[in-house]
Coordinates of N, CA, C and O in Angstrom, one line a residue:
X1 N -3.4 -9.7 -19.9 CA -2.9 -9.9 -18.6 C -1.7 -9.0 -18.3 O -1.5 -8.7 -17.1
X2 N -0.9 -8.7 -19.3 CA 0.2 -7.8 -19.0 C -0.2 -6.4 -18.5 O 0.5 -5.8 -17.7
X3 N -1.3 -6.0 -19.0 CA -1.8 -4.6 -18.6 C -2.2 -4.7 -17.1 O -1.9 -3.7 -16.4
X4 N -2.7 -5.8 -16.6 CA -3.1 -5.9 -15.2 C -1.8 -6.0 -14.3 O -1.8 -5.6 -13.2
X5 N -0.8 -6.7 -14.9 CA 0.5 -6.7 -14.1 C 1.1 -5.3 -14.0 O 1.6 -4.9 -12.9
X6 N 1.0 -4.5 -15.1 CA 1.5 -3.2 -15.0 C 0.6 -2.3 -14.1 O 1.2 -1.5 -13.4
X7 N -0.7 -2.5 -14.1 CA -1.5 -1.8 -13.2 C -1.2 -2.1 -11.7 O -1.1 -1.2 -10.9
X8 N -0.9 -3.4 -11.4 CA -0.6 -3.8 -10.1 C 0.7 -3.1 -9.6 O 0.8 -2.6 -8.5
X9 N 1.7 -3.2 -10.5 CA 3.0 -2.6 -10.2 C 2.9 -1.1 -10.0 O 3.4 -0.5 -9.0
X10 N 2.1 -0.4 -10.8 CA 1.9 1.0 -10.7 C 1.2 1.4 -9.4 O 1.6 2.4 -8.7
X11 N 0.1 0.7 -9.1 CA -0.6 1.0 -7.9 C 0.2 0.8 -6.6 O 0.2 1.7 -5.7
X12 N 1.0 -0.2 -6.6 CA 1.8 -0.5 -5.4 C 3.0 0.5 -5.3 O 3.3 1.0 -4.3
X13 N 3.5 0.9 -6.5 CA 4.5 1.9 -6.5 C 4.0 3.3 -6.1 O 4.7 4.0 -5.3
X14 N 2.8 3.6 -6.5 CA 2.2 4.9 -6.1 C 1.9 4.9 -4.6 O 2.1 6.0 -3.9
X15 N 1.5 3.8 -4.0 CA 1.3 3.7 -2.6 C 2.6 4.0 -1.8 O 2.7 4.7 -0.9
X16 N 3.7 3.3 -2.4 CA 5.0 3.6 -1.7 C 5.5 5.0 -1.9 O 6.1 5.5 -1.0
X17 N 5.3 5.6 -3.0 CA 5.7 7.0 -3.3 C 4.9 7.9 -2.4 O 5.4 8.9 -1.9
X18 N 3.6 7.6 -2.2 CA 2.8 8.5 -1.3 C 3.2 8.4 0.1 O 3.2 9.4 0.9
X19 N 3.7 7.2 0.5 CA 4.2 7.1 1.9 C 5.5 7.8 2.0 O 5.8 8.5 3.0
X20 N 6.3 7.8 0.9 CA 7.6 8.6 1.0 C 7.3 10.1 0.9 O 8.0 10.9 1.6
X21 N 6.3 10.5 0.2 CA 5.9 11.9 0.1 C 5.4 12.4 1.5 O 5.5 13.7 1.7
X22 N 4.9 11.6 2.3 CA 4.4 12.1 3.6 C 5.6 12.6 4.5 O 5.4 13.4 5.3
X23 N 6.8 12.0 4.2 CA 8.0 12.4 5.0 C 8.3 13.9 4.8 O 8.7 14.6 5.7
X24 N 8.1 14.4 3.5 CA 8.4 15.8 3.2 C 7.2 16.7 3.2 O 7.3 17.8 2.7
X25 N 6.1 16.2 3.8 CA 5.0 17.2 4.0 C 3.7 16.8 3.2 O 2.7 17.6 3.3
X26 N 3.7 15.7 2.5 CA 2.5 15.3 1.8 C 1.5 14.8 2.8 O 1.8 14.5 3.9
X27 N 0.2 14.6 2.3 CA -0.8 14.1 3.2 C -0.9 12.6 3.1 O -0.1 11.9 2.6
X28 N -2.0 12.1 3.7 CA -2.4 10.7 3.6 C -2.1 9.9 4.8 O -1.8 10.5 5.9
X29 N -2.3 8.6 4.7 CA -2.2 7.8 5.9 C -0.8 7.8 6.4 O -0.6 7.8 7.7
X30 N 0.2 7.8 5.6 CA 1.6 7.8 6.1 C 1.9 9.1 6.8 O 2.7 9.0 7.8
X31 N 1.3 10.2 6.4 CA 1.5 11.4 7.1 C 1.0 11.3 8.6 O 1.6 11.8 9.5
X32 N -0.2 10.7 8.7 CA -0.8 10.4 10.0 C 0.2 9.6 10.9 O 0.4 9.9 12.1
X33 N 0.7 8.5 10.3 CA 1.6 7.6 11.0 C 2.9 8.3 11.4 O 3.3 8.2 12.6
X34 N 3.4 9.1 10.6 CA 4.6 9.9 10.9 C 4.4 10.9 12.0 O 5.1 11.0 13.0
X35 N 3.3 11.7 11.8 CA 3.0 12.7 12.8 C 2.6 12.2 14.2 O 3.2 12.7 15.2
X36 N 1.8 11.2 14.2 CA 1.3 10.8 15.6 C 2.1 9.6 16.1 O 2.3 9.5 17.3
X37 N 2.5 8.7 15.2 CA 3.2 7.5 15.6 C 4.7 7.8 15.9 O 5.1 7.7 17.1
X38 N 5.4 8.2 14.9 CA 6.8 8.5 15.1 C 7.1 9.8 15.8 O 8.0 9.8 16.7
X39 N 6.4 10.8 15.5 CA 6.6 12.1 16.1 C 6.3 12.2 17.6 O 7.0 12.9 18.3
X40 N 5.4 11.4 18.0 CA 5.0 11.4 19.5 C 5.5 10.1 20.2 O 5.0 9.8 21.3
X41 N 6.3 9.4 19.5 CA 6.9 8.1 20.1 C 5.8 7.1 20.5 O 5.9 6.5 21.5
X42 N 4.8 7.0 19.6 CA 3.7 6.0 19.9 C 3.9 4.9 19.0 O 3.5 4.9 17.8
X43 N 4.6 3.9 19.5 CA 5.0 2.7 18.6 C 3.8 2.0 18.1 O 3.7 1.4 17.0
X44 N 2.7 1.9 18.9 CA 1.5 1.2 18.5 C 0.8 1.8 17.3 O 0.4 1.1 16.4
X45 N 0.8 3.1 17.2 CA 0.2 3.8 16.1 C 1.1 3.6 14.9 O 0.6 3.3 13.8
X46 N 2.4 3.6 15.0 CA 3.3 3.3 13.9 C 3.1 1.9 13.4 O 3.0 1.7 12.1
X47 N 3.0 0.9 14.2 CA 2.8 -0.5 13.8 C 1.5 -0.7 13.1 O 1.4 -1.4 12.1
X48 N 0.4 -0.1 13.7 CA -0.9 -0.2 13.1 C -0.9 0.4 11.7 O -1.4 -0.2 10.7
X49 N -0.3 1.6 11.5 CA -0.2 2.2 10.2 C 0.6 1.4 9.2 O 0.2 1.3 8.1
X50 N 1.7 0.8 9.6 CA 2.5 0.0 8.7 C 1.7 -1.3 8.3 O 1.7 -1.6 7.2
X51 N 1.0 -1.9 9.3 CA 0.2 -3.0 9.0 C -1.0 -2.7 8.0 O -1.2 -3.5 7.1
X52 N -1.6 -1.5 8.2 CA -2.7 -1.1 7.3 C -2.1 -0.9 5.9 O -2.8 -1.4 4.9
X53 N -1.0 -0.3 5.8 CA -0.4 -0.1 4.4 C 0.0 -1.4 3.8 O -0.3 -1.6 2.6
X54 N 0.5 -2.3 4.6 CA 0.8 -3.7 4.0 C -0.4 -4.4 3.6 O -0.4 -5.1 2.6
X55 N -1.5 -4.3 4.4 CA -2.8 -4.9 4.0 C -3.3 -4.4 2.6 O -3.8 -5.1 1.8
X56 N -3.2 -3.1 2.5 CA -3.6 -2.4 1.2 C -2.8 -3.0 0.1 O -3.3 -3.3 -1.0
X57 N -1.5 -3.1 0.3 CA -0.6 -3.7 -0.8 C -1.0 -5.1 -1.1 O -1.1 -5.5 -2.3
X58 N -1.3 -5.9 -0.1 CA -1.7 -7.3 -0.3 C -3.0 -7.4 -1.0 O -3.1 -8.3 -1.9
X59 N -3.9 -6.6 -0.7 CA -5.2 -6.6 -1.4 C -5.1 -6.2 -2.8 O -5.6 -6.9 -3.7
X60 N -4.3 -5.2 -3.1 CA -4.0 -4.8 -4.5 C -3.4 -6.0 -5.3 O -3.8 -6.3 -6.4
X61 N -2.4 -6.6 -4.7 CA -1.7 -7.7 -5.3 C -2.7 -8.9 -5.5 O -2.7 -9.5 -6.6
X62 N -3.5 -9.3 -4.6 CA -4.4 -10.4 -4.7 C -5.4 -10.2 -5.7 O -5.7 -11.0 -6.6
X63 N -6.0 -9.0 -5.7 CA -7.1 -8.6 -6.7 C -6.5 -8.7 -8.1 O -7.1 -9.3 -9.0
X64 N -5.3 -8.1 -8.3 CA -4.7 -8.1 -9.7 C -4.3 -9.6 -10.1 O -4.5 -9.9 -11.2
X65 N -3.9 -10.4 -9.1 CA -3.5 -11.7 -9.5 C -4.8 -12.5 -9.9 O -4.7 -13.3 -10.8
X66 N -5.9 -12.3 -9.2 CA -7.1 -13.0 -9.6 C -7.6 -12.5 -11.0 O -8.0 -13.4 -11.8
X67 N -7.5 -11.3 -11.3 CA -7.9 -10.8 -12.6 C -7.0 -11.4 -13.7 O -7.4 -11.8 -14.7
X68 N -5.7 -11.5 -13.4 CA -4.7 -12.0 -14.3 C -5.1 -13.5 -14.6 O -5.0 -14.0 -15.7
X69 N -5.4 -14.2 -13.5 CA -5.7 -15.7 -13.7 C -7.0 -15.8 -14.5 O -7.1 -16.8 -15.3
X70 N -7.9 -15.0 -14.4 CA -9.2 -15.1 -15.1 C -9.1 -14.7 -16.5 O -9.8 -15.1 -17.4
X71 N -8.1 -13.8 -16.9 CA -8.0 -13.3 -18.2 C -6.9 -14.1 -19.0 O -6.8 -13.9 -20.2
X72 N -6.1 -15.0 -18.3 CA -5.1 -15.8 -19.0 C -5.7 -17.1 -19.5 O -6.5 -17.7 -18.7
X73 N -5.4 -17.5 -20.7 CA -6.0 -18.7 -21.2 C -5.2 -19.9 -20.8 O -4.1 -20.0 -20.6

């Protein structure tokens, strides 16, 4: 179970780091949000991007929690 907790933390941290990397020129979903949402003052694109990233985090957390519950005695 502890390895799945570590995997969960690592995946969520990587998602956050990739979002931070988009600010300095990296690619990905966060780059799209920054370029089109923030750069063109389109608040709706920014909010949708933030919600999509949050949903991805929630899915990762829920899947890892389910795996942890099934592997814990």
